[in-house]
Amino acid sequence: MKDHLTLRRADPAYRVVFGDNTSLDLLYDMQKMSDQLEAFEPGAKTKYAGFLDLARKMYEMGIDQFIDKPFSTWGELIDLPELLPKLVDRGWWTLPFLDIAGPYDLLLKKFFKDPRIRSIFSFQTMYVGLTPYRAPGAFCLLAGTELTDGVWYPLGGFQGIGGEMAKVAVKNGVKMRTGTAVDEVVVENGVAVGLRLEGSSEVIRGDAVLVNADLTYAYTHLLKGADANLPRSAGEATSSATPVADFGEYWHKKTFASGVISFLFAFDVEVPRLLQHTVFVGAPDCERQAWQPVSRPEGIAKCPNFYVHTPSKTDPSAAPEGQDSVMILFPVANMQEMEKDGFDMSKPGAYKELTAACRAVIFRRFREAGCGDLEAHLELYNLDHGAAFGLSCGLLQLAMTRPPPKDENGVEGLYFTGASTRPGNGVPLVMMGAGLVANQLAQDFGVEAVNNQGHEGPSKDSAWAAGRPTACEGVPLQGQMPEAHAANTTHSTALEAAAADVVAKSMRQDA
């Protein structure tokens, strides 16, 4: 995709505004960043070097051994003959494995005492719907990659990525269907055979179905009655070889990541205090309270955690000259947590009350942080609520314990991509997962997939994809997809894909 997109590095990577309204910019320059930390906590300068070394090694091992790697068994995941030499050659043996398996907050406390410093290396867990108290210490890799590889932005916005991928697909023979809702993934005799579109009795058939609607939503809403027809008895225990008897009951027991209220604002002024990425955190005074799942207005911390994206700071096309566009993610409890907390989802205006309270807190924090009275400069806004990160990425739902890209619940020919499947949620991992499932499909249908080493081969037959945002069919796919994860095909019916906007009914929108 590097030939189709223009990437620009956000510099500084972030600005973090603390609950006491002091702030710190995350800088790529090691010396300058260390000096900033030393001003907050004597000795932090030296400890930062150690933390960054740990985070970088964790990132390198994580990508190599667990994230950008296909596996279906524990043996394939932990390949000791492959791993042991790397532990020595790459210095991974120095990693504190007990600490990186424990809570991330405890790992950080071994490096830094000041809660503000800990918050600048842990707010990233917000992006995968976790807290530093629930996320494994291995998640230090998030800060490690951002401060070494940098934070990059595609000019034109992330929609440009999908748009450019669609152009490449069409150029190679893909036929797109947009605005076409998928009503059902059709399963016959335990095999996914195609899709039924909304308002139609026709089944569009294919050899495989690839779903990028959220995995749990797909099982409970798109695979209609498929669980009742699987060739297994309801009394058998669930395992990778034994399908579940009830999709809804099975997936409801899983742990889900946080929900989010998303605010889209346009201001008729520029806001110098905001950078491309600005994070408001509760530390030092509201450090732990700011991470508590919010299910009602009175539960909002005085200084809550929330993320502000101002793309116009890097991309002038994102707002008219002299103005700023802003997107805010305000973490809240997911609906499962809200139900447990007694939140009445049937109460008229319940979400509007919570949204209004979050909105008021955001503008108050803007004023306190020196951004001015931005509410007076608001031109328009839309509010979009709902669960944003799919399944949680806690230690018990990672790697082998996270749903694989190929269905293991008894439906043959069914594949998944997206936040709730391997390797995990967040834009980079989701895109890596798309590459992994593409190779899985290629392997299962007799194609030698293009991998990171550039091997490629002929293709065979067809696959169907269901999800969002586009639909495609009749695809002779040729050439390489992003990160060289694709099949270079020569067969005229190499890949058929159909997809549609599938919006989870748990998502709600107010304008």
Short mmCIF file of C-alpha atoms in Angstrom, two decimals:
data_model
loop_
_atom_site.label_atom_id
_atom_site.label_comp_id
_atom_site.label_asym_id
_atom_site.label_seq_id
_atom_site.Cartn_x
_atom_site.Cartn_y
_atom_site.Cartn_z
CA MET A 1 0.00 0.00 0.00
CA LYS A 2 3.01 2.30 0.25
CA ASP A 3 2.58 3.01 -3.46
CA HIS A 4 -1.01 4.17 -2.91
CA LEU A 5 -0.93 6.13 0.37
CA THR A 6 0.97 9.11 1.72
CA LEU A 7 1.93 8.60 5.35
CA ARG A 8 2.99 11.43 7.62
CA ARG A 9 4.48 10.97 11.08
CA ALA A 10 2.76 12.77 13.95
CA ASP A 11 5.46 14.65 15.84
CA PRO A 12 5.17 14.75 18.83
CA ALA A 13 3.52 11.36 18.92
CA TYR A 14 1.07 12.45 21.64
CA ARG A 15 0.34 15.15 24.13
CA VAL A 16 -0.87 13.82 27.48
CA VAL A 17 -2.85 16.20 29.70
CA PHE A 18 -2.94 15.10 33.32
CA GLY A 19 -5.69 15.58 35.86
CA ASP A 20 -3.74 18.44 37.47
CA ASN A 21 -3.60 20.12 34.00
CA THR A 22 0.14 19.71 33.63
CA SER A 23 1.09 18.00 30.38
CA LEU A 24 3.87 16.11 28.67
CA ASP A 25 4.57 15.48 24.99
CA LEU A 26 5.74 12.03 23.92
CA LEU A 27 8.86 12.73 21.87
CA TYR A 28 10.89 10.46 19.61
CA ASP A 29 14.17 12.12 20.63
CA MET A 30 15.53 9.89 23.40
CA GLN A 31 17.46 12.65 25.17
CA LYS A 32 14.65 15.19 25.15
CA MET A 33 12.10 12.62 26.26
CA SER A 34 14.35 11.45 29.08
CA ASP A 35 14.89 15.02 30.29
CA GLN A 36 11.12 15.56 30.45
CA LEU A 37 10.63 12.44 32.56
CA GLU A 38 13.48 13.40 34.89
CA ALA A 39 11.67 16.65 35.67
CA PHE A 40 8.69 14.64 36.89
CA GLU A 41 10.65 12.01 38.81
CA PRO A 42 14.39 11.97 39.67
CA GLY A 43 15.96 8.83 38.24
CA ALA A 44 13.27 8.35 35.62
CA LYS A 45 15.74 9.22 32.88
CA THR A 46 17.73 6.05 33.43
CA LYS A 47 14.68 3.89 34.03
CA TYR A 48 13.12 5.11 30.79
CA ALA A 49 15.98 3.59 28.81
CA GLY A 50 15.39 0.25 30.56
CA PHE A 51 11.65 0.41 30.01
CA LEU A 52 12.02 1.25 26.33
CA ASP A 53 14.48 -1.62 25.87
CA LEU A 54 12.00 -4.02 27.50
CA ALA A 55 9.08 -2.67 25.48
CA ARG A 56 10.98 -2.92 22.21
CA LYS A 57 12.11 -6.49 22.85
CA MET A 58 8.57 -7.44 23.81
CA TYR A 59 7.32 -5.89 20.58
CA GLU A 60 9.87 -7.75 18.46
CA MET A 61 9.18 -11.10 20.12
CA GLY A 62 5.42 -10.52 20.09
CA ILE A 63 5.30 -9.74 16.38
CA ASP A 64 7.66 -12.55 15.44
CA GLN A 65 6.31 -15.32 17.65
CA PHE A 66 2.70 -14.55 18.50
CA ILE A 67 1.07 -11.83 16.38
CA ASP A 68 2.12 -11.98 12.73
CA LYS A 69 2.15 -15.76 12.73
CA PRO A 70 -0.48 -18.36 11.84
CA PHE A 71 -1.06 -21.13 14.39
CA SER A 72 -3.77 -23.61 15.30
CA THR A 73 -2.13 -25.57 18.13
CA TRP A 74 -0.10 -24.73 21.22
CA GLY A 75 2.84 -26.50 19.61
CA GLU A 76 2.73 -24.18 16.61
CA LEU A 77 2.35 -21.14 18.87
CA ILE A 78 5.26 -22.05 21.14
CA ASP A 79 7.67 -23.65 18.70
CA LEU A 80 10.60 -24.29 21.07
CA PRO A 81 13.14 -25.39 18.40
CA GLU A 82 12.48 -22.09 16.63
CA LEU A 83 12.11 -19.94 19.76
CA LEU A 84 15.08 -21.04 21.89
CA PRO A 85 17.85 -19.83 19.53
CA LYS A 86 16.09 -16.48 19.17
CA LEU A 87 15.89 -16.06 22.94
CA VAL A 88 19.69 -16.03 22.94
CA ASP A 89 20.49 -14.35 19.63
CA ARG A 90 18.00 -11.49 20.08
CA GLY A 91 18.36 -11.05 23.82
CA TRP A 92 14.80 -12.08 24.57
CA TRP A 93 15.98 -14.27 27.44
CA THR A 94 16.32 -11.07 29.50
CA LEU A 95 12.58 -10.41 29.36
CA PRO A 96 10.86 -10.69 32.79
CA PHE A 97 8.31 -13.29 31.67
CA LEU A 98 6.43 -13.37 34.98
CA ASP A 99 6.04 -9.57 34.88
CA ILE A 100 4.85 -9.46 31.28
CA ALA A 101 2.23 -12.10 32.09
CA GLY A 102 1.02 -10.17 35.14
CA PRO A 103 -0.92 -6.88 35.25
CA TYR A 104 0.70 -4.12 33.24
CA ASP A 105 0.29 -1.61 36.08
CA LEU A 106 2.49 -3.75 38.35
CA LEU A 107 5.20 -3.93 35.70
CA LEU A 108 5.17 -0.15 35.30
CA LYS A 109 5.46 0.38 39.05
CA LYS A 110 8.80 -1.43 38.95
CA PHE A 111 10.07 1.38 36.73
CA PHE A 112 8.23 4.55 37.76
CA LYS A 113 6.70 5.88 40.98
CA ASP A 114 4.98 8.97 39.55
CA PRO A 115 1.46 8.00 38.39
CA ARG A 116 1.65 10.59 35.63
CA ILE A 117 4.63 8.84 34.07
CA ARG A 118 2.93 5.47 34.37
CA SER A 119 -0.14 6.90 32.66
CA ILE A 120 1.78 8.01 29.56
CA PHE A 121 2.94 4.45 28.97
CA SER A 122 -0.37 2.78 29.78
CA PHE A 123 -3.10 4.92 28.19
CA GLN A 124 -2.52 2.91 25.00
CA THR A 125 -4.47 0.04 26.56
CA MET A 126 -7.51 2.29 26.12
CA TYR A 127 -7.26 1.66 22.37
CA VAL A 128 -7.94 -2.05 22.80
CA GLY A 129 -10.66 -1.57 25.39
CA LEU A 130 -8.60 -2.60 28.42
CA THR A 131 -7.22 -0.99 31.57
CA PRO A 132 -3.61 -1.28 32.79
CA TYR A 133 -4.99 -3.34 35.68
CA ARG A 134 -6.49 -5.95 33.33
CA ALA A 135 -4.00 -5.83 30.46
CA PRO A 136 -0.98 -8.16 30.64
CA GLY A 137 2.44 -6.54 31.06
CA ALA A 138 3.22 -7.67 27.52
CA PHE A 139 1.16 -4.69 26.38
CA CYS A 140 4.21 -2.51 27.06
CA LEU A 141 4.94 -3.29 23.41
CA LEU A 142 2.32 -0.69 22.42
CA ALA A 143 4.33 2.16 23.91
CA GLY A 144 7.54 0.58 22.62
CA THR A 145 6.55 0.60 18.97
CA GLU A 146 4.97 4.07 19.10
CA LEU A 147 8.07 5.70 20.58
CA THR A 148 10.53 3.92 18.29
CA ASP A 149 8.75 3.30 14.97
CA GLY A 150 6.58 6.38 15.39
CA VAL A 151 2.89 7.16 15.00
CA TRP A 152 1.89 7.58 11.36
CA TYR A 153 -1.20 9.02 9.72
CA PRO A 154 -2.47 8.36 6.16
CA LEU A 155 -3.31 11.69 4.54
CA GLY A 156 -6.98 11.75 3.71
CA GLY A 157 -7.86 9.65 6.75
CA PHE A 158 -8.21 5.94 7.37
CA GLN A 159 -11.05 5.71 4.90
CA GLY A 160 -8.33 6.21 2.30
CA ILE A 161 -6.86 2.82 3.20
CA GLY A 162 -10.08 1.00 2.41
CA GLY A 163 -10.59 3.11 -0.68
CA GLU A 164 -7.15 2.35 -2.07
CA MET A 165 -7.49 -1.35 -1.30
CA ALA A 166 -10.81 -1.33 -3.15
CA LYS A 167 -9.16 0.34 -6.16
CA VAL A 168 -6.46 -2.32 -6.25
CA ALA A 169 -9.09 -5.05 -5.99
CA VAL A 170 -11.22 -3.60 -8.80
CA LYS A 171 -8.13 -3.19 -10.96
CA ASN A 172 -7.55 -6.92 -10.55
CA GLY A 173 -11.09 -7.92 -11.46
CA VAL A 174 -13.04 -7.66 -8.22
CA LYS A 175 -16.69 -6.67 -8.58
CA MET A 176 -17.90 -4.52 -5.70
CA ARG A 177 -21.37 -4.29 -4.21
CA THR A 178 -21.83 -1.43 -1.78
CA GLY A 179 -24.79 -0.61 0.43
CA THR A 180 -25.88 -4.24 0.30
CA ALA A 181 -26.81 -5.71 3.69
CA VAL A 182 -26.08 -9.36 4.44
CA ASP A 183 -28.96 -10.99 6.30
CA GLU A 184 -27.51 -14.46 6.82
CA VAL A 185 -24.44 -16.60 6.43
CA VAL A 186 -26.04 -19.73 5.03
CA VAL A 187 -24.91 -23.03 6.56
CA GLU A 188 -25.94 -26.36 5.06
CA ASN A 189 -25.01 -29.66 6.73
CA GLY A 190 -22.43 -27.91 8.86
CA VAL A 191 -20.77 -26.12 5.92
CA ALA A 192 -20.89 -22.38 5.17
CA VAL A 193 -22.01 -22.27 1.55
CA GLY A 194 -22.72 -18.58 0.92
CA LEU A 195 -24.74 -15.51 1.80
CA ARG A 196 -28.35 -14.43 1.76
CA LEU A 197 -28.74 -10.70 1.21
CA GLU A 198 -31.32 -8.64 3.04
CA GLY A 199 -34.75 -8.76 1.38
CA SER A 200 -33.79 -11.65 -0.87
CA SER A 201 -34.32 -15.41 -0.80
CA GLU A 202 -31.41 -15.99 -3.17
CA VAL A 203 -28.28 -17.60 -1.76
CA ILE A 204 -25.06 -16.30 -3.31
CA ARG A 205 -22.84 -19.34 -3.13
CA GLY A 206 -19.10 -19.73 -2.67
CA ASP A 207 -16.58 -22.24 -1.43
CA ALA A 208 -15.82 -20.24 1.70
CA VAL A 209 -17.27 -17.34 3.64
CA LEU A 210 -14.98 -14.70 5.16
CA VAL A 211 -16.74 -12.52 7.72
CA ASN A 212 -15.38 -9.18 8.89
CA ALA A 213 -18.45 -8.19 10.85
CA ASP A 214 -17.56 -8.58 14.53
CA LEU A 215 -17.11 -12.28 15.24
CA THR A 216 -19.51 -12.54 18.18
CA TYR A 217 -22.17 -10.51 16.35
CA ALA A 218 -21.83 -12.79 13.35
CA TYR A 219 -22.37 -15.93 15.41
CA THR A 220 -25.40 -14.55 17.22
CA HIS A 221 -27.05 -12.63 14.37
CA LEU A 222 -25.82 -13.85 10.96
CA LEU A 223 -25.45 -17.60 11.55
CA LYS A 224 -29.18 -18.03 12.01
CA GLY A 225 -29.99 -21.41 13.48
CA ALA A 226 -26.72 -22.88 12.21
CA ASP A 227 -25.85 -24.14 15.69
CA ALA A 228 -28.99 -26.29 15.75
CA ASN A 229 -27.91 -28.16 12.62
CA LEU A 230 -24.29 -28.92 13.48
CA PRO A 231 -23.30 -32.59 13.43
CA ARG A 232 -22.63 -32.77 17.19
CA SER A 233 -24.86 -33.55 20.16
CA ALA A 234 -25.77 -30.69 22.51
CA GLY A 235 -24.33 -32.61 25.46
CA GLU A 236 -20.74 -32.69 24.24
CA ALA A 237 -18.17 -30.43 25.83
CA THR A 238 -16.87 -27.54 23.78
CA SER A 239 -13.39 -27.91 22.33
CA SER A 240 -11.66 -27.02 19.10
CA ALA A 241 -12.91 -30.35 17.73
CA THR A 242 -16.42 -30.15 19.16
CA PRO A 243 -18.86 -27.42 18.07
CA VAL A 244 -20.89 -25.47 20.59
CA ALA A 245 -24.56 -26.28 20.95
CA ASP A 246 -25.79 -22.73 21.41
CA PHE A 247 -23.86 -19.85 19.83
CA GLY A 248 -25.69 -17.16 21.79
CA GLU A 249 -25.14 -18.73 25.21
CA TYR A 250 -21.53 -19.60 24.43
CA TRP A 251 -20.46 -16.16 23.26
CA HIS A 252 -22.41 -14.29 25.94
CA LYS A 253 -20.13 -15.91 28.53
CA LYS A 254 -17.01 -14.38 26.98
CA THR A 255 -15.37 -11.27 28.41
CA PHE A 256 -15.79 -8.17 26.26
CA ALA A 257 -13.73 -5.01 25.99
CA SER A 258 -15.03 -1.57 26.90
CA GLY A 259 -17.67 0.36 25.05
CA VAL A 260 -17.12 3.87 23.82
CA ILE A 261 -19.05 7.04 23.14
CA SER A 262 -17.59 8.75 20.10
CA PHE A 263 -17.99 12.49 19.63
CA LEU A 264 -17.33 14.08 16.24
CA PHE A 265 -16.83 17.83 16.58
CA ALA A 266 -16.00 20.66 14.19
CA PHE A 267 -14.75 23.96 15.66
CA ASP A 268 -14.72 27.27 13.82
CA VAL A 269 -11.33 28.07 15.41
CA GLU A 270 -7.98 26.34 15.66
CA VAL A 271 -7.13 24.87 19.07
CA PRO A 272 -3.36 25.22 19.62
CA ARG A 273 -3.44 23.22 22.85
CA LEU A 274 -4.53 20.10 20.96
CA LEU A 275 -2.06 18.07 18.90
CA GLN A 276 -2.97 15.39 16.37
CA HIS A 277 -3.15 12.95 19.29
CA THR A 278 -4.05 14.35 22.72
CA VAL A 279 -4.91 12.11 25.65
CA PHE A 280 -6.58 13.34 28.81
CA VAL A 281 -5.88 11.13 31.83
CA GLY A 282 -6.94 11.16 35.47
CA ALA A 283 -3.49 10.81 37.03
CA PRO A 284 -2.27 11.85 39.48
CA ASP A 285 -5.39 12.35 41.64
CA CYS A 286 -7.94 10.21 39.75
CA GLU A 287 -5.52 7.57 38.50
CA ARG A 288 -7.55 4.45 39.28
CA GLN A 289 -11.03 5.98 39.31
CA ALA A 290 -10.52 7.26 35.77
CA TRP A 291 -10.24 3.66 34.58
CA GLN A 292 -13.49 2.47 36.16
CA PRO A 293 -16.13 1.41 33.57
CA VAL A 294 -18.74 4.19 33.32
CA SER A 295 -22.35 3.04 33.21
CA ARG A 296 -24.14 6.08 34.66
CA PRO A 297 -23.45 9.84 34.84
CA GLU A 298 -22.60 9.82 38.55
CA GLY A 299 -19.86 7.23 37.88
CA ILE A 300 -17.77 9.57 35.71
CA ALA A 301 -14.48 10.49 37.39
CA LYS A 302 -13.72 14.16 38.01
CA CYS A 303 -10.84 13.84 35.54
CA PRO A 304 -11.69 10.88 33.31
CA ASN A 305 -9.54 9.26 30.64
CA PHE A 306 -10.43 10.08 27.04
CA TYR A 307 -8.68 10.41 23.70
CA VAL A 308 -8.83 13.36 21.30
CA HIS A 309 -7.86 13.03 17.65
CA THR A 310 -7.33 16.26 15.71
CA PRO A 311 -6.32 15.16 12.19
CA SER A 312 -6.29 18.73 10.92
CA LYS A 313 -3.01 19.24 12.84
CA THR A 314 -1.28 16.89 10.41
CA ASP A 315 -3.63 16.83 7.42
CA PRO A 316 -4.91 20.25 6.27
CA SER A 317 -7.62 18.57 4.21
CA ALA A 318 -9.35 17.44 7.43
CA ALA A 319 -10.78 20.92 8.18
CA PRO A 320 -11.17 24.33 6.51
CA GLU A 321 -8.31 26.76 7.03
CA GLY A 322 -8.35 28.31 10.49
CA GLN A 323 -10.58 25.56 11.92
CA ASP A 324 -10.12 22.15 13.55
CA SER A 325 -11.98 18.87 13.28
CA VAL A 326 -11.94 16.64 16.34
CA MET A 327 -12.91 13.05 17.12
CA ILE A 328 -13.15 12.03 20.79
CA LEU A 329 -13.32 8.51 22.19
CA PHE A 330 -14.77 8.41 25.69
CA PRO A 331 -14.53 4.89 27.19
CA VAL A 332 -17.66 3.60 28.95
CA ALA A 333 -18.82 0.22 30.17
CA ASN A 334 -19.97 -2.19 27.50
CA MET A 335 -23.62 -3.26 27.55
CA GLN A 336 -22.82 -6.52 29.29
CA GLU A 337 -21.21 -4.55 32.14
CA MET A 338 -24.03 -2.01 32.13
CA GLU A 339 -26.62 -4.75 32.56
CA LYS A 340 -24.71 -6.17 35.52
CA ASP A 341 -24.60 -2.68 37.03
CA GLY A 342 -28.37 -2.36 36.76
CA PHE A 343 -28.39 0.00 33.79
CA ASP A 344 -31.90 0.02 32.32
CA MET A 345 -31.40 -0.09 28.55
CA SER A 346 -35.13 0.16 27.96
CA LYS A 347 -35.39 3.48 29.81
CA PRO A 348 -36.19 6.27 27.31
CA GLY A 349 -33.26 8.62 26.90
CA ALA A 350 -30.93 6.54 29.10
CA TYR A 351 -28.05 6.76 26.65
CA LYS A 352 -28.68 10.43 26.03
CA GLU A 353 -28.28 11.13 29.75
CA LEU A 354 -24.92 9.36 29.85
CA THR A 355 -23.81 10.96 26.58
CA ALA A 356 -24.75 14.45 27.77
CA ALA A 357 -22.83 13.93 31.01
CA CYS A 358 -19.72 12.75 29.16
CA ARG A 359 -19.99 15.67 26.74
CA ALA A 360 -20.21 18.18 29.60
CA VAL A 361 -17.13 16.69 31.27
CA ILE A 362 -15.16 16.84 28.03
CA PHE A 363 -15.83 20.55 27.53
CA ARG A 364 -15.05 21.23 31.19
CA ARG A 365 -11.71 19.45 30.87
CA PHE A 366 -10.97 21.41 27.69
CA ARG A 367 -11.51 24.67 29.60
CA GLU A 368 -9.42 23.54 32.57
CA ALA A 369 -6.58 22.47 30.30
CA GLY A 370 -6.39 25.84 28.58
CA CYS A 371 -8.23 25.02 25.35
CA GLY A 372 -10.79 27.78 25.92
CA ASP A 373 -14.58 27.59 25.73
CA LEU A 374 -14.74 25.27 22.73
CA GLU A 375 -18.44 24.60 23.17
CA ALA A 376 -19.09 28.17 22.00
CA HIS A 377 -17.16 27.40 18.78
CA LEU A 378 -18.90 24.13 18.01
CA GLU A 379 -20.28 24.00 14.48
CA LEU A 380 -21.75 20.49 14.39
CA TYR A 381 -21.49 17.18 16.10
CA ASN A 382 -22.60 13.59 15.83
CA LEU A 383 -22.64 11.04 18.63
CA ASP A 384 -22.03 7.39 17.98
CA HIS A 385 -22.17 4.93 20.87
CA GLY A 386 -21.55 1.26 21.18
CA ALA A 387 -19.00 -1.41 21.95
CA ALA A 388 -15.95 -0.55 19.93
CA PHE A 389 -13.30 -3.21 20.45
CA GLY A 390 -15.02 -6.58 20.28
CA LEU A 391 -13.69 -9.29 22.57
CA SER A 392 -11.31 -8.22 25.31
CA CYS A 393 -7.58 -8.89 24.82
CA GLY A 394 -7.00 -10.01 28.40
CA LEU A 395 -4.51 -12.79 29.11
CA LEU A 396 -7.25 -15.45 28.91
CA GLN A 397 -8.35 -14.27 25.45
CA LEU A 398 -4.98 -13.96 23.70
CA ALA A 399 -3.09 -16.15 21.26
CA MET A 400 -4.42 -19.74 21.51
CA THR A 401 -7.25 -18.64 23.80
CA ARG A 402 -8.52 -16.09 21.25
CA PRO A 403 -10.89 -17.22 18.49
CA PRO A 404 -8.94 -18.36 15.42
CA PRO A 405 -9.55 -16.96 11.92
CA LYS A 406 -11.00 -20.30 10.83
CA ASP A 407 -14.21 -21.40 12.54
CA GLU A 408 -13.76 -24.04 15.24
CA ASN A 409 -17.42 -24.40 16.15
CA GLY A 410 -18.39 -26.91 13.53
CA VAL A 411 -19.08 -24.76 10.45
CA GLU A 412 -16.78 -25.76 7.60
CA GLY A 413 -15.69 -23.12 5.10
CA LEU A 414 -16.26 -20.21 7.51
CA TYR A 415 -13.53 -17.66 8.25
CA PHE A 416 -13.29 -14.46 10.27
CA THR A 417 -11.25 -11.31 10.28
CA GLY A 418 -11.50 -8.27 12.54
CA ALA A 419 -10.98 -7.20 16.12
CA SER A 420 -12.44 -10.22 17.91
CA THR A 421 -10.31 -12.85 16.21
CA ARG A 422 -6.55 -13.41 16.18
CA PRO A 423 -4.21 -11.67 16.67
CA GLY A 424 -6.35 -8.99 18.40
CA ASN A 425 -7.96 -5.57 18.23
CA GLY A 426 -6.54 -2.22 17.19
CA VAL A 427 -5.88 -1.13 13.62
CA PRO A 428 -2.38 -2.69 13.16
CA LEU A 429 -3.39 -6.08 14.58
CA VAL A 430 -6.65 -6.17 12.61
CA MET A 431 -4.76 -5.51 9.37
CA MET A 432 -2.19 -8.18 10.24
CA GLY A 433 -5.06 -10.54 10.96
CA ALA A 434 -6.50 -9.83 7.52
CA GLY A 435 -3.19 -10.92 6.02
CA LEU A 436 -3.13 -14.08 8.11
CA VAL A 437 -6.65 -15.13 7.15
CA ALA A 438 -5.92 -14.42 3.48
CA ASN A 439 -3.01 -16.84 3.69
CA GLN A 440 -5.19 -19.35 5.57
CA LEU A 441 -7.76 -19.22 2.78
CA ALA A 442 -5.07 -19.57 0.15
CA GLN A 443 -3.62 -22.59 1.93
CA ASP A 444 -7.00 -24.28 2.38
CA PHE A 445 -7.90 -23.80 -1.29
CA GLY A 446 -4.65 -25.01 -2.76
CA VAL A 447 -2.97 -21.65 -3.26
CA GLU A 448 0.63 -20.94 -2.34
CA ALA A 449 0.09 -17.59 -0.65
CA VAL A 450 2.48 -14.69 -1.00
CA ASN A 451 4.17 -14.39 2.39
CA ASN A 452 6.76 -12.09 3.89
CA GLN A 453 9.44 -13.94 1.95
CA GLY A 454 7.66 -13.22 -1.33
CA HIS A 455 6.71 -16.79 -2.32
CA GLU A 456 3.72 -17.08 -4.56
CA GLY A 457 1.85 -19.58 -6.67
CA PRO A 458 -1.31 -20.37 -8.60
CA SER A 459 -4.80 -20.04 -7.21
CA LYS A 460 -7.95 -22.11 -7.16
CA ASP A 461 -11.70 -21.77 -6.85
CA SER A 462 -13.58 -19.21 -4.83
CA ALA A 463 -14.24 -17.66 -1.46
CA TRP A 464 -16.98 -15.39 -0.18
CA ALA A 465 -16.52 -12.58 2.27
CA ALA A 466 -19.30 -11.16 4.43
CA GLY A 467 -19.10 -8.07 6.59
CA ARG A 468 -18.48 -4.40 5.98
CA PRO A 469 -18.09 -2.06 4.20
CA THR A 470 -18.18 -3.35 0.59
CA ALA A 471 -19.29 -6.37 -1.37
CA CYS A 472 -17.36 -8.00 -4.16
CA GLU A 473 -17.87 -10.87 -6.56
CA GLY A 474 -16.28 -12.57 -9.55
CA VAL A 475 -12.70 -11.90 -8.59
CA PRO A 476 -9.60 -12.94 -10.51
CA LEU A 477 -7.21 -11.49 -7.93
CA GLN A 478 -3.69 -10.85 -9.18
CA GLY A 479 -0.78 -9.10 -7.55
CA GLN A 480 0.05 -8.58 -3.91
CA MET A 481 -2.05 -7.13 -1.12
CA PRO A 482 -0.67 -5.07 1.81
CA GLU A 483 2.35 -6.54 3.60
CA ALA A 484 2.64 -9.12 0.78
CA HIS A 485 -0.05 -11.31 2.37
CA ALA A 486 -2.02 -12.39 -0.71
CA ALA A 487 -2.33 -14.97 -3.43
CA ASN A 488 -1.02 -14.11 -6.89
CA THR A 489 -3.75 -15.82 -8.87
CA THR A 490 -4.20 -16.87 -12.46
CA HIS A 491 -7.60 -18.62 -12.35
CA SER A 492 -10.50 -16.58 -13.68
CA THR A 493 -12.67 -17.51 -10.69
CA ALA A 494 -9.90 -17.27 -8.14
CA LEU A 495 -11.72 -15.27 -5.51
CA GLU A 496 -15.34 -14.24 -5.25
CA ALA A 497 -16.26 -12.02 -2.35
CA ALA A 498 -19.47 -10.42 -1.22
CA ALA A 499 -19.76 -8.09 1.74
CA ALA A 500 -22.16 -5.53 3.12
CA ASP A 501 -22.61 -2.96 5.83
CA VAL A 502 -23.53 -5.08 8.84
CA VAL A 503 -24.25 -2.79 11.75
CA ALA A 504 -24.56 -4.45 15.15
CA LYS A 505 -27.93 -3.73 16.73
CA SER A 506 -26.10 -2.95 19.96
CA MET A 507 -24.70 0.17 18.32
CA ARG A 508 -26.80 3.30 18.72
CA GLN A 509 -26.49 6.72 17.17
CA ASP A 510 -27.81 10.15 18.09
CA ALA A 511 -27.27 13.21 15.92
#
